[in-house]
């Protein structure tokens, strides 16, 4: 079965470009388009896509609020949201991730990266691009904890190894990279990541990364 994608962007030309890229793939199907957040909500209910490719700044309802209503903390449905951004809108991306988005991607990303991101998110994983994540968090370091704040009690539930894994997840490392860094197998890393998400009651790796920075466990630039 193809991955069903809903395109949400207030620029028709961009939607056309995305559609051309995605429809050239054998296992991706664009099932609809929307020009703002309100239309996106209607289309999600009517079309039940697997992945919503979501712009941030749009009229009537922005991508953050639309993401929150589609797949926020109170939701547990199958629809995943992949946020599109440009560096001048990065502050909105953090809010979208808190709202429940499964990842974010730059609008000028290569076509192959866009396709891969959709497949990753549809598969239940988070799209956390290391270079973009580091740059984003460094840009907004002043808004994040300095590291001097008390560590949340929730971190006390993690083992020493799980804390190590959480720090590496926050820095954007993949399971393979974490396995190489800690000299363990990828299966072991997946187990640790699963324990971290369960103990901290987090949705995915993206929320784990945001938690690590907001709690002061990891500081931007380090």
XYZ file of C-alpha atoms in Angstrom:
222
model
C 0.000 0.000 0.000
C 1.337 3.461 -0.881
C 1.968 6.065 1.787
C -0.880 8.586 1.612
C 0.347 12.191 1.807
C -1.569 15.435 2.351
C 0.191 18.627 1.191
C -0.461 21.734 3.298
C 1.058 25.016 2.114
C -0.436 28.410 1.270
C 1.671 28.649 -1.915
C 0.076 26.678 -4.772
C 3.329 26.631 -6.743
C 5.135 24.878 -3.896
C 2.336 22.336 -3.551
C 2.588 21.617 -7.267
C 6.324 21.089 -6.976
C 5.958 18.755 -4.011
C 3.218 16.808 -5.796
C 5.405 16.286 -8.871
C 8.261 14.985 -6.713
C 6.131 12.643 -4.623
C 3.980 11.245 -7.410
C 7.131 10.160 -9.235
C 7.710 7.664 -6.401
C 6.082 4.250 -6.715
C 4.984 3.962 -3.079
C 3.841 7.530 -2.366
C 0.412 8.947 -3.209
C -0.679 12.570 -2.793
C -4.307 12.290 -1.710
C -5.064 15.975 -1.262
C -3.929 19.548 -0.746
C -4.794 22.367 1.628
C -3.898 26.059 1.658
C -4.235 26.688 5.385
C -4.619 24.956 8.724
C -8.407 24.889 8.743
C -8.532 23.240 5.338
C -5.901 20.800 6.556
C -8.117 19.700 9.472
C -11.020 19.093 7.099
C -8.836 17.173 4.669
C -7.330 15.003 7.404
C -10.798 14.016 8.601
C -12.027 13.322 5.067
C -8.965 11.652 3.548
C -7.195 10.000 6.503
C -3.648 10.492 5.158
C -0.658 8.722 6.664
C 1.566 11.813 6.610
C 0.762 15.524 6.507
C 3.461 17.696 4.956
C 2.783 20.865 6.960
C 3.830 24.446 6.303
C 4.124 26.722 9.346
C 3.013 30.254 8.471
C -0.398 30.216 6.784
C -3.595 32.295 6.884
C -6.582 31.539 9.157
C -4.792 28.790 11.106
C -1.041 28.282 11.170
C 0.758 24.957 11.001
C 1.485 24.846 14.726
C -2.152 24.937 15.766
C -3.132 22.593 12.963
C -0.449 20.141 14.085
C -1.661 20.373 17.676
C -5.217 19.541 16.629
C -4.178 16.731 14.286
C -1.604 14.931 16.396
C -1.107 16.733 19.680
C -0.507 15.182 23.128
C -4.201 14.326 23.491
C -4.268 12.475 20.163
C -3.188 8.910 19.483
C -4.164 8.490 15.860
C -2.091 7.181 12.967
C -1.632 10.537 11.189
C 1.935 11.876 11.316
C 2.970 15.481 10.698
C 6.217 16.461 8.991
C 6.801 20.199 9.312
C 8.329 22.286 6.531
C 10.403 25.288 7.541
C 12.906 27.923 6.527
C 15.559 29.191 8.928
C 13.776 32.516 9.417
C 10.797 30.624 10.901
C 12.666 28.245 13.204
C 11.045 29.536 16.373
C 7.768 28.090 15.131
C 9.338 24.694 14.544
C 10.056 24.220 18.249
C 6.405 24.927 18.992
C 5.309 22.477 16.297
C 7.473 19.745 17.797
C 5.948 20.379 21.207
C 2.533 20.191 19.564
C 3.216 16.652 18.356
C 4.960 16.888 14.981
C 7.163 13.919 14.107
C 9.930 16.009 12.602
C 10.867 18.912 10.407
C 12.499 19.484 7.062
C 13.866 22.512 5.239
C 11.844 23.677 2.249
C 14.943 23.717 0.094
C 15.904 20.135 0.972
C 16.793 17.876 -1.982
C 13.935 15.829 -3.429
C 15.476 12.566 -2.221
C 15.636 13.913 1.336
C 11.978 14.936 1.222
C 10.949 11.479 0.025
C 13.081 9.754 2.667
C 11.708 11.985 5.423
C 8.129 11.088 4.527
C 8.956 7.380 4.551
C 10.737 7.650 7.901
C 7.844 9.502 9.529
C 5.250 7.165 8.009
C 7.176 4.258 9.513
C 6.646 5.656 13.000
C 10.099 7.177 13.440
C 11.043 10.804 13.988
C 12.786 12.895 11.343
C 15.487 14.658 13.314
C 18.112 16.117 10.990
C 21.294 16.558 13.077
C 22.701 19.652 11.347
C 19.369 21.465 11.351
C 18.646 20.513 14.951
C 21.984 21.797 16.225
C 21.707 25.063 14.314
C 18.123 25.616 15.427
C 18.862 24.995 19.099
C 22.010 27.116 19.001
C 20.047 30.002 17.487
C 17.549 29.890 20.343
C 19.959 29.056 23.142
C 18.863 32.110 25.111
C 15.350 30.692 25.360
C 16.513 27.331 26.676
C 17.724 26.408 30.181
C 21.296 27.290 31.066
C 21.930 23.937 32.687
C 21.980 25.422 36.192
C 18.327 24.665 36.820
C 17.375 21.618 38.939
C 17.186 18.447 36.892
C 13.566 17.201 36.554
C 12.654 14.304 38.838
C 11.648 12.277 35.780
C 15.305 11.863 34.861
C 15.847 9.963 38.109
C 13.857 7.083 36.595
C 16.492 6.578 33.891
C 19.546 4.397 34.246
C 22.999 5.863 33.641
C 23.119 4.247 30.208
C 19.661 5.549 29.306
C 20.775 9.076 30.199
C 23.783 8.652 27.901
C 21.511 7.514 25.097
C 19.127 10.431 25.666
C 22.004 12.913 25.404
C 23.105 11.406 22.096
C 19.551 11.375 20.754
C 19.310 15.067 21.648
C 22.406 15.764 19.586
C 20.748 14.200 16.552
C 22.642 10.912 16.355
C 21.008 7.946 14.658
C 20.749 4.527 16.323
C 23.736 3.329 14.300
C 25.831 6.321 15.360
C 24.850 5.892 19.013
C 25.708 2.192 18.826
C 29.150 3.009 17.443
C 29.729 5.699 20.075
C 28.752 3.431 22.980
C 30.184 0.201 21.503
C 26.856 -1.642 21.668
C 24.495 -3.099 19.067
C 21.746 -1.131 17.331
C 19.207 -3.470 18.910
C 20.476 -2.498 22.346
C 20.209 1.182 21.427
C 16.622 0.711 20.225
C 15.794 -0.944 23.543
C 17.308 1.942 25.511
C 15.484 4.532 23.401
C 12.225 2.683 23.956
C 12.784 2.676 27.714
C 13.564 6.405 27.685
C 10.374 7.229 25.790
C 8.262 5.036 28.054
C 9.717 6.298 31.334
C 9.535 9.970 30.338
C 6.119 9.523 28.670
C 7.361 10.972 25.385
C 5.968 10.341 21.922
C 9.171 9.944 19.892
C 12.845 10.891 19.473
C 11.996 14.476 18.585
C 10.164 15.048 21.850
C 13.034 13.307 23.659
C 15.491 15.786 22.138
C 13.329 18.756 23.081
C 12.971 17.372 26.630
C 16.739 16.963 26.972
C 17.357 20.594 26.048
C 14.460 22.051 28.041
C 15.456 20.095 31.142
C 19.034 21.354 30.911
C 20.444 17.846 30.468
C 22.002 19.036 27.204
C 23.000 22.601 26.494
C 23.152 24.196 23.020
C 26.677 24.413 21.669
C 28.011 21.537 23.799
